[in-house]
PDB file of C-alpha atoms in Angstrom:
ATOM      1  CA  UNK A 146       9.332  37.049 -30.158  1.00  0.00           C
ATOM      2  CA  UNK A 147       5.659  36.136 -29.585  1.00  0.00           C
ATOM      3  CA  UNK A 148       6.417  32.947 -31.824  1.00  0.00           C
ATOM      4  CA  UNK A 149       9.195  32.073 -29.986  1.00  0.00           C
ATOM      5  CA  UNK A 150       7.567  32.311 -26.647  1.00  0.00           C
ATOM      6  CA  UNK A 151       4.762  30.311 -27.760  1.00  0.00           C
ATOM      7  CA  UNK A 152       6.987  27.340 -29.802  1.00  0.00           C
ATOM      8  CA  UNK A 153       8.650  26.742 -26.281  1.00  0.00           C
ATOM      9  CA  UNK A 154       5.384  26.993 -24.334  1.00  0.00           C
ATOM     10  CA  UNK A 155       3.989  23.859 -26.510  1.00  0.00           C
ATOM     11  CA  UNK A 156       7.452  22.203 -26.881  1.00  0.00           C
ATOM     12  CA  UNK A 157       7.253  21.885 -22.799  1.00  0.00           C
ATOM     13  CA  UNK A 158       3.684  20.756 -22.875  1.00  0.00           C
ATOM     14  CA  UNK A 159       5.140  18.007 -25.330  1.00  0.00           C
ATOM     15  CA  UNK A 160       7.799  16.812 -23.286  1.00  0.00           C
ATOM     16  CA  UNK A 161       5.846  16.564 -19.923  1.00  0.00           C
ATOM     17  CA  UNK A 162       3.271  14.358 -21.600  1.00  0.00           C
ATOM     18  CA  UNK A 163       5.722  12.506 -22.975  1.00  0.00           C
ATOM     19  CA  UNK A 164       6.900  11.770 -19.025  1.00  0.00           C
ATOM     20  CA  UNK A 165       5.938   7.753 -17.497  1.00  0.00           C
ATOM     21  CA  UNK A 166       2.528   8.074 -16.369  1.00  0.00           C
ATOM     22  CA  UNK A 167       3.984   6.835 -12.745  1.00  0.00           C
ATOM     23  CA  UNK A 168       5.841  10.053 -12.289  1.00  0.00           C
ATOM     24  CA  UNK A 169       2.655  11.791 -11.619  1.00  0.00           C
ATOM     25  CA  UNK A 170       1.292   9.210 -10.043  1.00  0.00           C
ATOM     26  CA  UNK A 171       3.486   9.065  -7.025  1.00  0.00           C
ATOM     27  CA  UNK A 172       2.317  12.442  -5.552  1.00  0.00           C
ATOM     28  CA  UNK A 173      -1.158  11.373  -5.954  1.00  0.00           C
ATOM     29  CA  UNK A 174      -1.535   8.895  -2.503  1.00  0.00           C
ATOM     30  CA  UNK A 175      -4.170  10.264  -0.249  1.00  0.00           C
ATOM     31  CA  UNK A 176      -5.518   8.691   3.031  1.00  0.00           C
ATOM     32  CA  UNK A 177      -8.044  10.557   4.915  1.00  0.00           C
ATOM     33  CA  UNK A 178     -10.170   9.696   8.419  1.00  0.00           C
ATOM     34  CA  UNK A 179     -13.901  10.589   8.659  1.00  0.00           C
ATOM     35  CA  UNK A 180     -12.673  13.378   5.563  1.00  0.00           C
ATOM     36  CA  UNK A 181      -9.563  15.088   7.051  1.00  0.00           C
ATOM     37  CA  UNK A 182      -6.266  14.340   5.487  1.00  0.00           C
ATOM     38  CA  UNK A 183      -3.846  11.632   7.342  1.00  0.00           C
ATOM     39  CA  UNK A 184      -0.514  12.849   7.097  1.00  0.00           C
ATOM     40  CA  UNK A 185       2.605  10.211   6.717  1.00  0.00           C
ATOM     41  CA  UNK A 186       5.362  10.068   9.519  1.00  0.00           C
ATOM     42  CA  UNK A 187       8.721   8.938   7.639  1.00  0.00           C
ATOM     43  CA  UNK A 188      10.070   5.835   8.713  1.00  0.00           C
ATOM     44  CA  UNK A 189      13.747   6.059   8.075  1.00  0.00           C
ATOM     45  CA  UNK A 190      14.730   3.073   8.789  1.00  0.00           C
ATOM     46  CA  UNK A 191      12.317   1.109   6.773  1.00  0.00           C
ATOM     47  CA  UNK A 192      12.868   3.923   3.871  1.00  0.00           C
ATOM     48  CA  UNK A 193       8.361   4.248   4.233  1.00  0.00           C
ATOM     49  CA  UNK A 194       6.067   6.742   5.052  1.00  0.00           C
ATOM     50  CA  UNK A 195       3.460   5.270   7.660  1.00  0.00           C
ATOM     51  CA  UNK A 196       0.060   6.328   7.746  1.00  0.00           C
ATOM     52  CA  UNK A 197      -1.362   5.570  11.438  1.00  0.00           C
ATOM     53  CA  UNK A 198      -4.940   5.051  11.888  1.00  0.00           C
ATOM     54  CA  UNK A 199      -5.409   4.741  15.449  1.00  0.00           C
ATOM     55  CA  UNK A 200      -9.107   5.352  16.406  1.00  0.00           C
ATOM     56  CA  UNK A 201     -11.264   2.621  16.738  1.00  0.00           C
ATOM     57  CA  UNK A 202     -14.382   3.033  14.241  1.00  0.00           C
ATOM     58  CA  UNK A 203     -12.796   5.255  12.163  1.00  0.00           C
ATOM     59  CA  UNK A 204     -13.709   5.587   8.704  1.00  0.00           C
ATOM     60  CA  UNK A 205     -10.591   5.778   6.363  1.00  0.00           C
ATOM     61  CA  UNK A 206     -10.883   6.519   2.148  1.00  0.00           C
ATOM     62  CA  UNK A 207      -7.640   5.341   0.468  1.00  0.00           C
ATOM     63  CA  UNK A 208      -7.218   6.583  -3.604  1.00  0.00           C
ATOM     64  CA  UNK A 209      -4.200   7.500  -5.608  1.00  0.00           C
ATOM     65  CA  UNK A 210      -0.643   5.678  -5.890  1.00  0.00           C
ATOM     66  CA  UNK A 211       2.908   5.479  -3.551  1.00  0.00           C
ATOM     67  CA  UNK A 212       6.064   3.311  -3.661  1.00  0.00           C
ATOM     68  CA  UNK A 213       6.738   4.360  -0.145  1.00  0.00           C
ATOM     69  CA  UNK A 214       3.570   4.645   2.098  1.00  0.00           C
ATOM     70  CA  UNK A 215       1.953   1.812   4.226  1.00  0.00           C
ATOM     71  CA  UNK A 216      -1.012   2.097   6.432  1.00  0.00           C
ATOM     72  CA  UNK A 217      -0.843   0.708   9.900  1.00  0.00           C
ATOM     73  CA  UNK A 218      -3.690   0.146  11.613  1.00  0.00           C
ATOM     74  CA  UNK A 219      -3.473   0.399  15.172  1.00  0.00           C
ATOM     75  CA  UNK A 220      -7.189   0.392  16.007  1.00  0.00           C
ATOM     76  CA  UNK A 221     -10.504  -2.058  16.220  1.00  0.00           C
ATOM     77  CA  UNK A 222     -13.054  -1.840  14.050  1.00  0.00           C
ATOM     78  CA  UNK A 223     -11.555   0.029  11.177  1.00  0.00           C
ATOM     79  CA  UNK A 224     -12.937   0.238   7.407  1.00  0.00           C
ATOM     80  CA  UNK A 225     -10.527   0.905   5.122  1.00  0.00           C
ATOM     81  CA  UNK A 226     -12.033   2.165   1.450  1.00  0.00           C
ATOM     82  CA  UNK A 227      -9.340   1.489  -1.366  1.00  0.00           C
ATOM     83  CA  UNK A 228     -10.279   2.484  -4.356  1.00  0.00           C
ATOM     84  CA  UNK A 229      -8.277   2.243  -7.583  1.00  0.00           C
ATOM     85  CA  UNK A 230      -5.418   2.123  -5.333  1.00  0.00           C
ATOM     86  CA  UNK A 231      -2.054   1.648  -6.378  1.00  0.00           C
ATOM     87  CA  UNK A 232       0.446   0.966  -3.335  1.00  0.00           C
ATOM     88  CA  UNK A 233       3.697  -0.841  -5.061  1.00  0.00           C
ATOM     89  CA  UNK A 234       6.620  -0.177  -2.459  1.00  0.00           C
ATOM     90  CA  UNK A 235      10.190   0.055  -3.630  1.00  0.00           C
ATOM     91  CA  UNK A 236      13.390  -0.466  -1.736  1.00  0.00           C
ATOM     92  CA  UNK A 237      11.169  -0.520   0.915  1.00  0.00           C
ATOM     93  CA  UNK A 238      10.657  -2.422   3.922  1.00  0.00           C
ATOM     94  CA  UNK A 239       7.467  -3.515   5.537  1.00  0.00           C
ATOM     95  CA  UNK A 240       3.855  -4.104   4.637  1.00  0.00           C
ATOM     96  CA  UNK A 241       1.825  -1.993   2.507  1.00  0.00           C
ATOM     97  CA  UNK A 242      -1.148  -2.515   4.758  1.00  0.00           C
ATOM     98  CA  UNK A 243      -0.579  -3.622   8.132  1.00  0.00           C
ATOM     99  CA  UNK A 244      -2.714  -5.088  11.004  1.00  0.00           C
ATOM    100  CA  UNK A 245      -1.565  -4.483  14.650  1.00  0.00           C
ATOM    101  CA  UNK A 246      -1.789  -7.545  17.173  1.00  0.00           C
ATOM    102  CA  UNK A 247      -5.442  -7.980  18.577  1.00  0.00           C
ATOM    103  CA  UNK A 248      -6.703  -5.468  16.138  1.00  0.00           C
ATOM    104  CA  UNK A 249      -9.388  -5.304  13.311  1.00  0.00           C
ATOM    105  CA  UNK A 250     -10.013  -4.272  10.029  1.00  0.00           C
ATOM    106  CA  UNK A 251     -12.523  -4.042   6.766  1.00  0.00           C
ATOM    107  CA  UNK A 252     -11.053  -3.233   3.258  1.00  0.00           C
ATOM    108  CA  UNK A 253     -13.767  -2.450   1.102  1.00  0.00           C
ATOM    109  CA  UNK A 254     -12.540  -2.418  -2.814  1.00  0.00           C
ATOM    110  CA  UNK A 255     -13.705   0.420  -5.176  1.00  0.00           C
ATOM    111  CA  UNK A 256     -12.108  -0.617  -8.718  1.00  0.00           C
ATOM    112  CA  UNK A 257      -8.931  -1.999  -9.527  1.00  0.00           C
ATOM    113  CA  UNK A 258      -6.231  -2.002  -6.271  1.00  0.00           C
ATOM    114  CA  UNK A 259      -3.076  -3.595  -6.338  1.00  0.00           C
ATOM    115  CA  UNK A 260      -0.679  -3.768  -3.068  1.00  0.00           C
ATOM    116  CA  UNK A 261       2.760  -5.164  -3.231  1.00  0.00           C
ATOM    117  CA  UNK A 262       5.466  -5.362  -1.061  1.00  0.00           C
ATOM    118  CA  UNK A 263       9.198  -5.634  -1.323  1.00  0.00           C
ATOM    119  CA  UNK A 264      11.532  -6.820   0.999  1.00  0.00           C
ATOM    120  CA  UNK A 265      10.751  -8.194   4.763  1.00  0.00           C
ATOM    121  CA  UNK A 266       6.757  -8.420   4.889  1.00  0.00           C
ATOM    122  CA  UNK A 267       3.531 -10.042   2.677  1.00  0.00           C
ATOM    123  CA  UNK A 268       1.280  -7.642   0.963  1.00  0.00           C
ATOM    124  CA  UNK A 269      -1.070  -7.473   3.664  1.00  0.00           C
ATOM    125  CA  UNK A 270       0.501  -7.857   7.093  1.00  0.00           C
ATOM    126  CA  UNK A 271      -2.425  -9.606   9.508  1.00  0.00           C
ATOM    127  CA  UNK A 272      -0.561  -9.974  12.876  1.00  0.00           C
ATOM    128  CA  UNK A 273      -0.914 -12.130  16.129  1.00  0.00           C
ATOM    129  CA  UNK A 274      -4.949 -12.022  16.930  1.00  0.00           C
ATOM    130  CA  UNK A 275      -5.586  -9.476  14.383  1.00  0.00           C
ATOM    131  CA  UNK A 276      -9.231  -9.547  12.236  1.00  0.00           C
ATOM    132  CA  UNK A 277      -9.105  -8.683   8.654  1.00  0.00           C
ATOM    133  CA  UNK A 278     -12.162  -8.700   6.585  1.00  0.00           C
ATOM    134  CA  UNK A 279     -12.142  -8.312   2.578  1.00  0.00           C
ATOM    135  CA  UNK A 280     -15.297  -7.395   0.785  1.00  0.00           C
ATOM    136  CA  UNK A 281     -16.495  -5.887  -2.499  1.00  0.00           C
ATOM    137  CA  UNK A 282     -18.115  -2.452  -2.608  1.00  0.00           C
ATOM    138  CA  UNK A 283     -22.363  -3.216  -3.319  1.00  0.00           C
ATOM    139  CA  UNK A 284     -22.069  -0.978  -6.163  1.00  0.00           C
ATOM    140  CA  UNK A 285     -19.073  -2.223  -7.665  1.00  0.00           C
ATOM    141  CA  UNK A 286     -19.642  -5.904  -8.864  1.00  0.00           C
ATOM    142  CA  UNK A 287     -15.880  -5.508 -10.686  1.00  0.00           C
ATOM    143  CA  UNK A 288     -13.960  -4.506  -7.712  1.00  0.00           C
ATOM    144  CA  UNK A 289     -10.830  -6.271  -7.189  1.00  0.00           C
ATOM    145  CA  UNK A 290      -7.630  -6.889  -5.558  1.00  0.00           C
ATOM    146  CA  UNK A 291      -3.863  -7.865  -6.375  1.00  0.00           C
ATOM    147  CA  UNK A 292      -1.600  -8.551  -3.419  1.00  0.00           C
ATOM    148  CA  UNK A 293       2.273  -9.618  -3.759  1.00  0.00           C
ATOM    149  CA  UNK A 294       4.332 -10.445  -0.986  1.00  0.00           C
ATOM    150  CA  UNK A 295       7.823  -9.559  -0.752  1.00  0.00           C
ATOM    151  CA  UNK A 296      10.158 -11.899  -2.842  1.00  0.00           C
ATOM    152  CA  UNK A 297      13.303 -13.558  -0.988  1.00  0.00           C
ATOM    153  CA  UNK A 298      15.859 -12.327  -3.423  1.00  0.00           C
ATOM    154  CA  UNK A 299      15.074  -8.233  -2.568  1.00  0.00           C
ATOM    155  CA  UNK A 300      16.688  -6.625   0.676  1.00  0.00           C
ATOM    156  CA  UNK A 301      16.812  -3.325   1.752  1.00  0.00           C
ATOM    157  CA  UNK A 302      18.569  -3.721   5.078  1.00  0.00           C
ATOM    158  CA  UNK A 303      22.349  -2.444   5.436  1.00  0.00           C
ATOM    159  CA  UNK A 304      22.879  -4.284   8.305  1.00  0.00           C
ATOM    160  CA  UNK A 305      21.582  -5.356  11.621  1.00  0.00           C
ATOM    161  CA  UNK A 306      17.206  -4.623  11.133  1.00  0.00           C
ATOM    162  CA  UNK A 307      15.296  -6.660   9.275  1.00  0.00           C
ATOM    163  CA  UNK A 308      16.126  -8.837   6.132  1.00  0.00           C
ATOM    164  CA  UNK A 309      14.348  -9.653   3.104  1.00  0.00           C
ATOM    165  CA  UNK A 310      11.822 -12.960   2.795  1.00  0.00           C
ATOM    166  CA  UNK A 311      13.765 -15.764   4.107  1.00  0.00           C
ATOM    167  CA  UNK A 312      14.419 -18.651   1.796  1.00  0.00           C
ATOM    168  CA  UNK A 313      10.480 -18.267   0.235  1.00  0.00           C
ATOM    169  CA  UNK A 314       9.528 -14.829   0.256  1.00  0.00           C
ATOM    170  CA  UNK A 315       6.119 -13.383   1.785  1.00  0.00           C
ATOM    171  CA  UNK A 316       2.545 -14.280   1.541  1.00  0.00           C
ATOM    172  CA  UNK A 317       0.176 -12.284  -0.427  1.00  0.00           C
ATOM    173  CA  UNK A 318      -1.613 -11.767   3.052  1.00  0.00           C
ATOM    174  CA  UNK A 319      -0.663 -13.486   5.623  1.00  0.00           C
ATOM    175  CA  UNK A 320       0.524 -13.505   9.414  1.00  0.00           C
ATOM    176  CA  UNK A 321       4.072 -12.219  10.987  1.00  0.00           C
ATOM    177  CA  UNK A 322       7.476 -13.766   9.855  1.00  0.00           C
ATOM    178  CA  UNK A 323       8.911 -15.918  12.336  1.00  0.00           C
ATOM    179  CA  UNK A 324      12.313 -17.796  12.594  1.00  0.00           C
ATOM    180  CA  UNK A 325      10.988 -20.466  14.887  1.00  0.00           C
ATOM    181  CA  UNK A 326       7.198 -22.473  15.048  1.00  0.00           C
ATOM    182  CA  UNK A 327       4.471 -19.910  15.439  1.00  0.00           C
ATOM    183  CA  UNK A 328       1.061 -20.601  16.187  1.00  0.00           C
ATOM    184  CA  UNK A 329      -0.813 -18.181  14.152  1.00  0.00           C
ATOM    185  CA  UNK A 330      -3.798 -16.723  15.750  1.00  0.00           C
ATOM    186  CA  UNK A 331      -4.961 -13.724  13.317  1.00  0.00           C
ATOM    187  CA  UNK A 332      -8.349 -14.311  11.368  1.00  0.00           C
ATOM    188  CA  UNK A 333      -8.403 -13.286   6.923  1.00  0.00           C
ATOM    189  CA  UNK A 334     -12.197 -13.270   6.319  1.00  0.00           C
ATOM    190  CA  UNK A 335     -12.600 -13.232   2.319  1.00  0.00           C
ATOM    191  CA  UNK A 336     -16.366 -12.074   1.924  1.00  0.00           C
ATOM    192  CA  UNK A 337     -16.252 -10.649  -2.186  1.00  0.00           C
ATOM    193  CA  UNK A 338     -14.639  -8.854  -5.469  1.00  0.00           C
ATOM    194  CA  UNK A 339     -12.252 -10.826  -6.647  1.00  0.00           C
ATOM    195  CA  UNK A 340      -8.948 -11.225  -4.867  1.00  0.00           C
ATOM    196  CA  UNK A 341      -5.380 -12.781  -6.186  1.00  0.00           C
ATOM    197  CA  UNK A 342      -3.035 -12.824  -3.284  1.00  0.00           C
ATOM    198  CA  UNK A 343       0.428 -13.747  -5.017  1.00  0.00           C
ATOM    199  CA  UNK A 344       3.335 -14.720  -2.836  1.00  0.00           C
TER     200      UNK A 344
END
């Protein structure tokens, strides 16, 4: 009986490591302010979980992977540590990182980060007036990050909200959608690490 007990014991272990590494990864997301947890708010309608930063001068850490989480930042002055960061949305809508109108943020890479959107927003959302600043960790000359914008042919909407990306799909980071002439006014400062924004 022992045996037996035992033969199932490692024929378990042997099928969970055979699961996708992303299956683990999923439950992994954390994003915490000045060290206490953030906890997402689900968006049902945009099939997301939204993490809300909304002090000014707050100091957010970002690790771990999601297909359904975005961080909007609601706030001035934010800084916004990624690092090895994995936020690749599906059937989603929205921005994995958003900016709010007349706000500001930092992103400061740690490792290898990679945000991509997929229907009805770029990979970085930097709205009307809104400051984003991109920069390299000091003690991580390697630091990098991959942004995709959402690609025209994906929607998620069943009817009525918001569509997918237009004829052309979505900047890699970049400023609001807009179905007439816009005169952007949001600011992408580009400091270091090395950044691909794809869209």
């Amino acid at each position: 009986m022992r045996k037996r007990i035992v033969s199932w014991i490692a024929a378990l272990a042997l099928c969970l490591s055979l699961l996708p590494t992303a299956a683990w990864a999923v439950d992994s997301f954390s994003v915490t302010v000045g060290g206490a947890a953030v906890t997402g708010t689900a968006n049902s309608k945009d099939f997301t979980s939204e993490y809300k930063i909304t002090g000014d001068n707050a100091a957010v850490s970002v690790s771990g992977s999601t297909t359904n989480g975005r961080i909007l930042v609601e706030a001035s002055n934010v800084t916004i540590t990624l690092e090895s960061v994995s936020m690749v949305l599906n059937n989603c809508n929205g921005s994995p990182i958003e900016i709010a109108a007349g706000k500001s943020a930092t992103l400061v890479l740690k490792g290898t980060n990679t945000l991509t959107a997929y229907a009805a927003g770029p990979g970085i959302l930097v709205n009307q007036g809104a400051t984003l600043t991109i920069r390299a960790d000091g003690s991580d000359a390697d630091a990098s990050l991959t942004v995709h914008g959402a690609q025209m042919d994906r929607y998620t909407d069943s009817g009525g909200g918001i569509s997918g990306g237009m004829m052309s799909g979505f900047a890699g980071i970049g400023g609001p959608n807009s179905s007439g002439s816009l005169t952007y006014t949001g600011t992408i400062n580009i400091e270091s690490g090395t950044i691909n924004a794809i869209g």
